[in-house]
PDB file of N, CA and C in Angstrom:
ATOM      1  N   GLN G   6     -52.656 -39.518  46.540  1.00  0.00           N
ATOM      2  CA  GLN G   6     -52.848 -38.624  45.410  1.00  0.00           C
ATOM      3  C   GLN G   6     -53.172 -39.451  44.176  1.00  0.00           C
ATOM      4  N   GLU G   7     -54.214 -39.060  43.463  1.00  0.00           N
ATOM      5  CA  GLU G   7     -54.647 -39.800  42.282  1.00  0.00           C
ATOM      6  C   GLU G   7     -53.701 -39.542  41.118  1.00  0.00           C
ATOM      7  N   ARG G   8     -53.370 -40.604  40.411  1.00  0.00           N
ATOM      8  CA  ARG G   8     -52.576 -40.465  39.196  1.00  0.00           C
ATOM      9  C   ARG G   8     -52.991 -41.557  38.233  1.00  0.00           C
ATOM     10  N   LEU G   9     -52.521 -41.462  37.018  1.00  0.00           N
ATOM     11  CA  LEU G   9     -52.893 -42.425  36.001  1.00  0.00           C
ATOM     12  C   LEU G   9     -52.139 -43.725  36.184  1.00  0.00           C
ATOM     13  N   HIS G  10     -52.744 -44.818  35.758  1.00  0.00           N
ATOM     14  CA  HIS G  10     -52.139 -46.136  35.823  1.00  0.00           C
ATOM     15  C   HIS G  10     -50.797 -46.121  35.100  1.00  0.00           C
ATOM     16  N   GLY G  11     -49.764 -46.555  35.758  1.00  0.00           N
ATOM     17  CA  GLY G  11     -48.452 -46.648  35.137  1.00  0.00           C
ATOM     18  C   GLY G  11     -47.677 -45.339  35.080  1.00  0.00           C
ATOM     19  N   ALA G  12     -48.228 -44.246  35.596  1.00  0.00           N
ATOM     20  CA  ALA G  12     -47.533 -42.963  35.561  1.00  0.00           C
ATOM     21  C   ALA G  12     -46.782 -42.758  36.871  1.00  0.00           C
ATOM     22  N   LEU G  13     -45.585 -42.252  36.767  1.00  0.00           N
ATOM     23  CA  LEU G  13     -44.783 -41.973  37.952  1.00  0.00           C
ATOM     24  C   LEU G  13     -44.930 -40.509  38.325  1.00  0.00           C
ATOM     25  N   LEU G  14     -44.972 -40.228  39.606  1.00  0.00           N
ATOM     26  CA  LEU G  14     -45.090 -38.860  40.091  1.00  0.00           C
ATOM     27  C   LEU G  14     -43.908 -38.594  41.006  1.00  0.00           C
ATOM     28  N   TYR G  15     -43.103 -37.592  40.672  1.00  0.00           N
ATOM     29  CA  TYR G  15     -41.881 -37.348  41.422  1.00  0.00           C
ATOM     30  C   TYR G  15     -41.967 -36.214  42.427  1.00  0.00           C
ATOM     31  N   ALA G  16     -42.599 -35.122  42.107  1.00  0.00           N
ATOM     32  CA  ALA G  16     -42.485 -33.912  42.913  1.00  0.00           C
ATOM     33  C   ALA G  16     -43.506 -33.800  44.031  1.00  0.00           C
ATOM     34  N   GLY G  17     -44.445 -34.717  44.130  1.00  0.00           N
ATOM     35  CA  GLY G  17     -45.439 -34.636  45.178  1.00  0.00           C
ATOM     36  C   GLY G  17     -46.540 -33.627  44.907  1.00  0.00           C
ATOM     37  N   ARG G  18     -46.624 -33.159  43.668  1.00  0.00           N
ATOM     38  CA  ARG G  18     -47.701 -32.244  43.285  1.00  0.00           C
ATOM     39  C   ARG G  18     -48.334 -32.769  42.003  1.00  0.00           C
ATOM     40  N   PRO G  19     -49.553 -32.345  41.697  1.00  0.00           N
ATOM     41  CA  PRO G  19     -50.213 -32.855  40.492  1.00  0.00           C
ATOM     42  C   PRO G  19     -49.402 -32.543  39.238  1.00  0.00           C
ATOM     43  N   PRO G  20     -49.353 -33.468  38.283  1.00  0.00           N
ATOM     44  CA  PRO G  20     -48.610 -33.219  37.049  1.00  0.00           C
ATOM     45  C   PRO G  20     -49.297 -32.158  36.204  1.00  0.00           C
ATOM     46  N   ALA G  21     -48.513 -31.417  35.454  1.00  0.00           N
ATOM     47  CA  ALA G  21     -49.061 -30.423  34.529  1.00  0.00           C
ATOM     48  C   ALA G  21     -49.821 -31.143  33.421  1.00  0.00           C
ATOM     49  N   SER G  22     -50.735 -30.440  32.765  1.00  0.00           N
ATOM     50  CA  SER G  22     -51.514 -31.043  31.678  1.00  0.00           C
ATOM     51  C   SER G  22     -50.613 -31.626  30.610  1.00  0.00           C
ATOM     52  N   SER G  23     -49.514 -30.934  30.306  1.00  0.00           N
ATOM     53  CA  SER G  23     -48.619 -31.426  29.265  1.00  0.00           C
ATOM     54  C   SER G  23     -48.007 -32.766  29.640  1.00  0.00           C
ATOM     55  N   ARG G  24     -47.862 -33.046  30.940  1.00  0.00           N
ATOM     56  CA  ARG G  24     -47.307 -34.322  31.391  1.00  0.00           C
ATOM     57  C   ARG G  24     -48.372 -35.416  31.424  1.00  0.00           C
ATOM     58  N   ARG G  25     -49.642 -35.033  31.349  1.00  0.00           N
ATOM     59  CA  ARG G  25     -50.717 -36.017  31.408  1.00  0.00           C
ATOM     60  C   ARG G  25     -51.149 -36.496  30.032  1.00  0.00           C
ATOM     61  N   THR G  26     -50.760 -35.805  28.957  1.00  0.00           N
ATOM     62  CA  THR G  26     -51.238 -36.193  27.633  1.00  0.00           C
ATOM     63  C   THR G  26     -50.657 -37.514  27.172  1.00  0.00           C
ATOM     64  N   VAL G  27     -49.429 -37.830  27.551  1.00  0.00           N
ATOM     65  CA  VAL G  27     -48.834 -39.096  27.121  1.00  0.00           C
ATOM     66  C   VAL G  27     -49.449 -40.285  27.846  1.00  0.00           C
ATOM     67  N   PRO G  28     -49.546 -40.279  29.183  1.00  0.00           N
ATOM     68  CA  PRO G  28     -50.137 -41.449  29.835  1.00  0.00           C
ATOM     69  C   PRO G  28     -51.647 -41.549  29.684  1.00  0.00           C
ATOM     70  N   ALA G  29     -52.332 -40.481  29.298  1.00  0.00           N
ATOM     71  CA  ALA G  29     -53.793 -40.543  29.200  1.00  0.00           C
ATOM     72  C   ALA G  29     -54.258 -41.617  28.223  1.00  0.00           C
ATOM     73  N   PRO G  30     -53.807 -41.617  26.960  1.00  0.00           N
ATOM     74  CA  PRO G  30     -54.228 -42.704  26.068  1.00  0.00           C
ATOM     75  C   PRO G  30     -53.667 -44.054  26.484  1.00  0.00           C
ATOM     76  N   ALA G  31     -52.470 -44.068  27.077  1.00  0.00           N
ATOM     77  CA  ALA G  31     -51.884 -45.330  27.530  1.00  0.00           C
ATOM     78  C   ALA G  31     -52.747 -45.949  28.612  1.00  0.00           C
ATOM     79  N   ASP G  32     -53.278 -45.122  29.472  1.00  0.00           N
ATOM     80  CA  ASP G  32     -54.141 -45.598  30.542  1.00  0.00           C
ATOM     81  C   ASP G  32     -55.423 -46.183  29.967  1.00  0.00           C
ATOM     82  N   ALA G  33     -55.887 -45.625  28.860  1.00  0.00           N
ATOM     83  CA  ALA G  33     -57.130 -46.082  28.241  1.00  0.00           C
ATOM     84  C   ALA G  33     -56.911 -47.276  27.320  1.00  0.00           C
ATOM     85  N   GLY G  34     -55.706 -47.516  26.877  1.00  0.00           N
ATOM     86  CA  GLY G  34     -55.415 -48.656  26.017  1.00  0.00           C
ATOM     87  C   GLY G  34     -54.752 -48.232  24.722  1.00  0.00           C
ATOM     88  N   PHE G  35     -53.484 -48.582  24.547  1.00  0.00           N
ATOM     89  CA  PHE G  35     -52.771 -48.232  23.321  1.00  0.00           C
ATOM     90  C   PHE G  35     -53.483 -48.800  22.110  1.00  0.00           C
ATOM     91  N   GLY G  36     -53.528 -48.037  21.035  1.00  0.00           N
ATOM     92  CA  GLY G  36     -54.145 -48.482  19.798  1.00  0.00           C
ATOM     93  C   GLY G  36     -55.647 -48.350  19.781  1.00  0.00           C
ATOM     94  N   GLU G  37     -56.248 -48.151  20.937  1.00  0.00           N
ATOM     95  CA  GLU G  37     -57.700 -48.032  21.011  1.00  0.00           C
ATOM     96  C   GLU G  37     -58.132 -46.653  21.468  1.00  0.00           C
ATOM     97  N   ALA G  38     -57.227 -45.834  21.929  1.00  0.00           N
ATOM     98  CA  ALA G  38     -57.589 -44.546  22.511  1.00  0.00           C
ATOM     99  C   ALA G  38     -56.784 -43.435  21.866  1.00  0.00           C
ATOM    100  N   MET G  39     -57.376 -42.236  21.877  1.00  0.00           N
ATOM    101  CA  MET G  39     -56.666 -41.074  21.355  1.00  0.00           C
ATOM    102  C   MET G  39     -57.117 -39.822  22.085  1.00  0.00           C
ATOM    103  N   VAL G  40     -56.187 -38.891  22.210  1.00  0.00           N
ATOM    104  CA  VAL G  40     -56.518 -37.597  22.795  1.00  0.00           C
ATOM    105  C   VAL G  40     -57.429 -36.880  21.813  1.00  0.00           C
ATOM    106  N   THR G  41     -58.489 -36.257  22.319  1.00  0.00           N
ATOM    107  CA  THR G  41     -59.452 -35.572  21.463  1.00  0.00           C
ATOM    108  C   THR G  41     -59.844 -34.241  22.099  1.00  0.00           C
ATOM    109  N   GLY G  42     -60.676 -33.496  21.436  1.00  0.00           N
ATOM    110  CA  GLY G  42     -61.182 -32.239  21.979  1.00  0.00           C
ATOM    111  C   GLY G  42     -60.139 -31.141  22.031  1.00  0.00           C
ATOM    112  N   ILE G  43     -60.293 -30.265  23.022  1.00  0.00           N
ATOM    113  CA  ILE G  43     -59.420 -29.096  23.164  1.00  0.00           C
ATOM    114  C   ILE G  43     -57.960 -29.508  23.332  1.00  0.00           C
ATOM    115  N   ALA G  44     -57.701 -30.587  24.067  1.00  0.00           N
ATOM    116  CA  ALA G  44     -56.319 -31.033  24.269  1.00  0.00           C
ATOM    117  C   ALA G  44     -55.672 -31.413  22.946  1.00  0.00           C
ATOM    118  N   ALA G  45     -56.411 -32.073  22.067  1.00  0.00           N
ATOM    119  CA  ALA G  45     -55.865 -32.443  20.759  1.00  0.00           C
ATOM    120  C   ALA G  45     -55.551 -31.200  19.934  1.00  0.00           C
ATOM    121  N   LEU G  46     -56.450 -30.224  19.976  1.00  0.00           N
ATOM    122  CA  LEU G  46     -56.199 -28.979  19.243  1.00  0.00           C
ATOM    123  C   LEU G  46     -54.969 -28.266  19.792  1.00  0.00           C
ATOM    124  N   ALA G  47     -54.829 -28.245  21.109  1.00  0.00           N
ATOM    125  CA  ALA G  47     -53.663 -27.607  21.725  1.00  0.00           C
ATOM    126  C   ALA G  47     -52.377 -28.329  21.334  1.00  0.00           C
ATOM    127  N   LEU G  48     -52.410 -29.654  21.291  1.00  0.00           N
ATOM    128  CA  LEU G  48     -51.227 -30.425  20.894  1.00  0.00           C
ATOM    129  C   LEU G  48     -50.817 -30.136  19.458  1.00  0.00           C
ATOM    130  N   HIS G  49     -51.795 -29.814  18.620  1.00  0.00           N
ATOM    131  CA  HIS G  49     -51.509 -29.509  17.218  1.00  0.00           C
ATOM    132  C   HIS G  49     -51.206 -28.033  16.995  1.00  0.00           C
ATOM    133  N   GLY G  50     -51.170 -27.257  18.068  1.00  0.00           N
ATOM    134  CA  GLY G  50     -50.740 -25.877  17.965  1.00  0.00           C
ATOM    135  C   GLY G  50     -51.782 -24.872  17.512  1.00  0.00           C
ATOM    136  N   PHE G  51     -53.067 -25.189  17.653  1.00  0.00           N
ATOM    137  CA  PHE G  51     -54.105 -24.227  17.278  1.00  0.00           C
ATOM    138  C   PHE G  51     -54.021 -23.025  18.211  1.00  0.00           C
ATOM    139  N   ALA G  52     -53.910 -21.845  17.639  1.00  0.00           N
ATOM    140  CA  ALA G  52     -53.717 -20.626  18.431  1.00  0.00           C
ATOM    141  C   ALA G  52     -54.986 -20.172  19.140  1.00  0.00           C
ATOM    142  N   THR G  53     -56.144 -20.632  18.696  1.00  0.00           N
ATOM    143  CA  THR G  53     -57.407 -20.148  19.261  1.00  0.00           C
ATOM    144  C   THR G  53     -57.871 -20.942  20.476  1.00  0.00           C
ATOM    145  N   VAL G  54     -57.112 -21.926  20.905  1.00  0.00           N
ATOM    146  CA  VAL G  54     -57.484 -22.711  22.087  1.00  0.00           C
ATOM    147  C   VAL G  54     -56.498 -22.404  23.216  1.00  0.00           C
ATOM    148  N   PRO G  55     -56.894 -22.644  24.459  1.00  0.00           N
ATOM    149  CA  PRO G  55     -55.969 -22.392  25.577  1.00  0.00           C
ATOM    150  C   PRO G  55     -54.722 -23.266  25.475  1.00  0.00           C
ATOM    151  N   ASP G  56     -53.665 -22.812  26.094  1.00  0.00           N
ATOM    152  CA  ASP G  56     -52.434 -23.580  26.161  1.00  0.00           C
ATOM    153  C   ASP G  56     -52.708 -24.900  26.872  1.00  0.00           C
ATOM    154  N   LEU G  57     -52.012 -25.934  26.485  1.00  0.00           N
ATOM    155  CA  LEU G  57     -52.217 -27.258  27.068  1.00  0.00           C
ATOM    156  C   LEU G  57     -52.060 -27.239  28.587  1.00  0.00           C
ATOM    157  N   GLY G  58     -51.154 -26.434  29.079  1.00  0.00           N
ATOM    158  CA  GLY G  58     -50.934 -26.347  30.519  1.00  0.00           C
ATOM    159  C   GLY G  58     -52.102 -25.754  31.286  1.00  0.00           C
ATOM    160  N   ALA G  59     -53.002 -25.067  30.589  1.00  0.00           N
ATOM    161  CA  ALA G  59     -54.155 -24.446  31.244  1.00  0.00           C
ATOM    162  C   ALA G  59     -55.336 -25.404  31.389  1.00  0.00           C
ATOM    163  N   LEU G  60     -55.260 -26.559  30.752  1.00  0.00           N
ATOM    164  CA  LEU G  60     -56.375 -27.508  30.792  1.00  0.00           C
ATOM    165  C   LEU G  60     -56.347 -28.310  32.088  1.00  0.00           C
ATOM    166  N   HIS G  61     -57.517 -28.508  32.661  1.00  0.00           N
ATOM    167  CA  HIS G  61     -57.620 -29.282  33.901  1.00  0.00           C
ATOM    168  C   HIS G  61     -57.853 -30.761  33.632  1.00  0.00           C
ATOM    169  N   ARG G  62     -58.487 -31.062  32.489  1.00  0.00           N
ATOM    170  CA  ARG G  62     -58.762 -32.456  32.125  1.00  0.00           C
ATOM    171  C   ARG G  62     -58.449 -32.655  30.655  1.00  0.00           C
ATOM    172  N   ILE G  63     -58.139 -33.874  30.309  1.00  0.00           N
ATOM    173  CA  ILE G  63     -57.835 -34.239  28.932  1.00  0.00           C
ATOM    174  C   ILE G  63     -58.868 -35.252  28.484  1.00  0.00           C
ATOM    175  N   ASP G  64     -59.524 -34.968  27.355  1.00  0.00           N
ATOM    176  CA  ASP G  64     -60.520 -35.887  26.802  1.00  0.00           C
ATOM    177  C   ASP G  64     -59.815 -36.983  26.017  1.00  0.00           C
ATOM    178  N   VAL G  65     -60.194 -38.236  26.282  1.00  0.00           N
ATOM    179  CA  VAL G  65     -59.630 -39.382  25.574  1.00  0.00           C
ATOM    180  C   VAL G  65     -60.780 -40.171  24.964  1.00  0.00           C
ATOM    181  N   LEU G  66     -60.736 -40.333  23.650  1.00  0.00           N
ATOM    182  CA  LEU G  66     -61.760 -41.070  22.921  1.00  0.00           C
ATOM    183  C   LEU G  66     -61.426 -42.556  22.960  1.00  0.00           C
ATOM    184  N   VAL G  67     -62.387 -43.369  23.380  1.00  0.00           N
ATOM    185  CA  VAL G  67     -62.188 -44.816  23.475  1.00  0.00           C
ATOM    186  C   VAL G  67     -63.379 -45.529  22.847  1.00  0.00           C
ATOM    187  N   PRO G  68     -63.206 -46.781  22.427  1.00  0.00           N
ATOM    188  CA  PRO G  68     -64.349 -47.550  21.928  1.00  0.00           C
ATOM    189  C   PRO G  68     -65.402 -47.727  23.022  1.00  0.00           C
ATOM    190  N   ARG G  69     -66.634 -47.804  22.614  1.00  0.00           N
ATOM    191  CA  ARG G  69     -67.756 -47.934  23.547  1.00  0.00           C
ATOM    192  C   ARG G  69     -67.623 -49.160  24.437  1.00  0.00           C
ATOM    193  N   THR G  70     -66.990 -50.203  23.931  1.00  0.00           N
ATOM    194  CA  THR G  70     -66.896 -51.464  24.667  1.00  0.00           C
ATOM    195  C   THR G  70     -65.849 -51.448  25.786  1.00  0.00           C
ATOM    196  N   ARG G  71     -64.974 -50.447  25.807  1.00  0.00           N
ATOM    197  CA  ARG G  71     -63.957 -50.377  26.866  1.00  0.00           C
ATOM    198  C   ARG G  71     -64.607 -50.023  28.191  1.00  0.00           C
ATOM    199  N   ARG G  72     -64.267 -50.743  29.223  1.00  0.00           N
ATOM    200  CA  ARG G  72     -64.821 -50.511  30.558  1.00  0.00           C
ATOM    201  C   ARG G  72     -63.857 -49.635  31.353  1.00  0.00           C
ATOM    202  N   LEU G  73     -63.909 -48.361  31.099  1.00  0.00           N
ATOM    203  CA  LEU G  73     -63.019 -47.419  31.759  1.00  0.00           C
ATOM    204  C   LEU G  73     -63.829 -46.338  32.448  1.00  0.00           C
ATOM    205  N   ARG G  74     -63.242 -45.761  33.465  1.00  0.00           N
ATOM    206  CA  ARG G  74     -63.887 -44.644  34.156  1.00  0.00           C
ATOM    207  C   ARG G  74     -63.017 -43.402  34.022  1.00  0.00           C
ATOM    208  N   SER G  75     -63.662 -42.271  33.989  1.00  0.00           N
ATOM    209  CA  SER G  75     -62.935 -41.008  33.971  1.00  0.00           C
ATOM    210  C   SER G  75     -62.234 -40.827  35.315  1.00  0.00           C
ATOM    211  N   THR G  76     -61.150 -40.084  35.301  1.00  0.00           N
ATOM    212  CA  THR G  76     -60.435 -39.746  36.525  1.00  0.00           C
ATOM    213  C   THR G  76     -60.439 -38.233  36.670  1.00  0.00           C
ATOM    214  N   ARG G  77     -59.751 -37.769  37.665  1.00  0.00           N
ATOM    215  CA  ARG G  77     -59.672 -36.319  37.851  1.00  0.00           C
ATOM    216  C   ARG G  77     -58.971 -35.660  36.668  1.00  0.00           C
ATOM    217  N   PHE G  78     -58.048 -36.356  36.019  1.00  0.00           N
ATOM    218  CA  PHE G  78     -57.259 -35.793  34.931  1.00  0.00           C
ATOM    219  C   PHE G  78     -57.771 -36.163  33.545  1.00  0.00           C
ATOM    220  N   VAL G  79     -58.440 -37.289  33.419  1.00  0.00           N
ATOM    221  CA  VAL G  79     -58.835 -37.807  32.108  1.00  0.00           C
ATOM    222  C   VAL G  79     -60.342 -37.996  32.052  1.00  0.00           C
ATOM    223  N   GLU G  80     -60.959 -37.431  31.020  1.00  0.00           N
ATOM    224  CA  GLU G  80     -62.388 -37.617  30.767  1.00  0.00           C
ATOM    225  C   GLU G  80     -62.517 -38.656  29.656  1.00  0.00           C
ATOM    226  N   VAL G  81     -63.109 -39.796  29.971  1.00  0.00           N
ATOM    227  CA  VAL G  81     -63.300 -40.854  28.982  1.00  0.00           C
ATOM    228  C   VAL G  81     -64.529 -40.518  28.145  1.00  0.00           C
ATOM    229  N   VAL G  82     -64.328 -40.438  26.826  1.00  0.00           N
ATOM    230  CA  VAL G  82     -65.412 -40.156  25.882  1.00  0.00           C
ATOM    231  C   VAL G  82     -65.581 -41.408  25.032  1.00  0.00           C
ATOM    232  N   ARG G  83     -66.745 -42.042  25.109  1.00  0.00           N
ATOM    233  CA  ARG G  83     -66.973 -43.289  24.378  1.00  0.00           C
ATOM    234  C   ARG G  83     -67.527 -43.012  22.988  1.00  0.00           C
ATOM    235  N   ALA G  84     -67.032 -43.764  22.006  1.00  0.00           N
ATOM    236  CA  ALA G  84     -67.482 -43.633  20.620  1.00  0.00           C
ATOM    237  C   ALA G  84     -68.150 -44.929  20.189  1.00  0.00           C
ATOM    238  N   THR G  85     -69.262 -44.818  19.470  1.00  0.00           N
ATOM    239  CA  THR G  85     -69.942 -46.014  18.977  1.00  0.00           C
ATOM    240  C   THR G  85     -69.273 -46.555  17.727  1.00  0.00           C
ATOM    241  N   ALA G  86     -68.562 -45.701  17.004  1.00  0.00           N
ATOM    242  CA  ALA G  86     -67.842 -46.119  15.796  1.00  0.00           C
ATOM    243  C   ALA G  86     -66.457 -45.482  15.834  1.00  0.00           C
ATOM    244  N   PRO G  87     -65.464 -46.125  15.231  1.00  0.00           N
ATOM    245  CA  PRO G  87     -64.132 -45.514  15.219  1.00  0.00           C
ATOM    246  C   PRO G  87     -64.151 -44.236  14.379  1.00  0.00           C
ATOM    247  N   PRO G  88     -63.281 -43.295  14.712  1.00  0.00           N
ATOM    248  CA  PRO G  88     -63.233 -42.069  13.914  1.00  0.00           C
ATOM    249  C   PRO G  88     -62.727 -42.370  12.510  1.00  0.00           C
ATOM    250  N   PRO G  89     -63.041 -41.494  11.551  1.00  0.00           N
ATOM    251  CA  PRO G  89     -62.548 -41.710  10.191  1.00  0.00           C
ATOM    252  C   PRO G  89     -61.028 -41.584  10.146  1.00  0.00           C
ATOM    253  N   VAL G  90     -60.469 -41.954   9.032  1.00  0.00           N
ATOM    254  CA  VAL G  90     -59.023 -41.869   8.844  1.00  0.00           C
ATOM    255  C   VAL G  90     -58.591 -40.416   9.058  1.00  0.00           C
ATOM    256  N   PRO G  91     -57.521 -40.180   9.831  1.00  0.00           N
ATOM    257  CA  PRO G  91     -57.083 -38.803  10.090  1.00  0.00           C
ATOM    258  C   PRO G  91     -56.731 -38.061   8.807  1.00  0.00           C
ATOM    259  N   VAL G  92     -57.006 -36.780   8.815  1.00  0.00           N
ATOM    260  CA  VAL G  92     -56.675 -35.915   7.687  1.00  0.00           C
ATOM    261  C   VAL G  92     -55.519 -35.029   8.107  1.00  0.00           C
ATOM    262  N   ARG G  93     -54.466 -35.014   7.324  1.00  0.00           N
ATOM    263  CA  ARG G  93     -53.310 -34.165   7.622  1.00  0.00           C
ATOM    264  C   ARG G  93     -53.561 -32.781   7.048  1.00  0.00           C
ATOM    265  N   LEU G  94     -53.390 -31.766   7.885  1.00  0.00           N
ATOM    266  CA  LEU G  94     -53.587 -30.383   7.429  1.00  0.00           C
ATOM    267  C   LEU G  94     -52.280 -29.741   7.069  1.00  0.00           C
TER     268      LEU G  94
END
């Protein structure tokens, strides 16, 4: 069964989306990766997006130079430039 690097799987079934958000950026590289897209909106509580548990994949933004591949759970999105400084809403 496929799982993320360094993630433990206990129940013998695929982890829920909410359990994949923490290891997803860790798998891509701490400090260089971040959850983005619909998963990021769901984590911030946006009511107009599906619940995090309903997502099949989590988008992770990484620098273009990182040599990573997407997995069944994580979609690697490469950026040519780092995102701007986060804005707190």
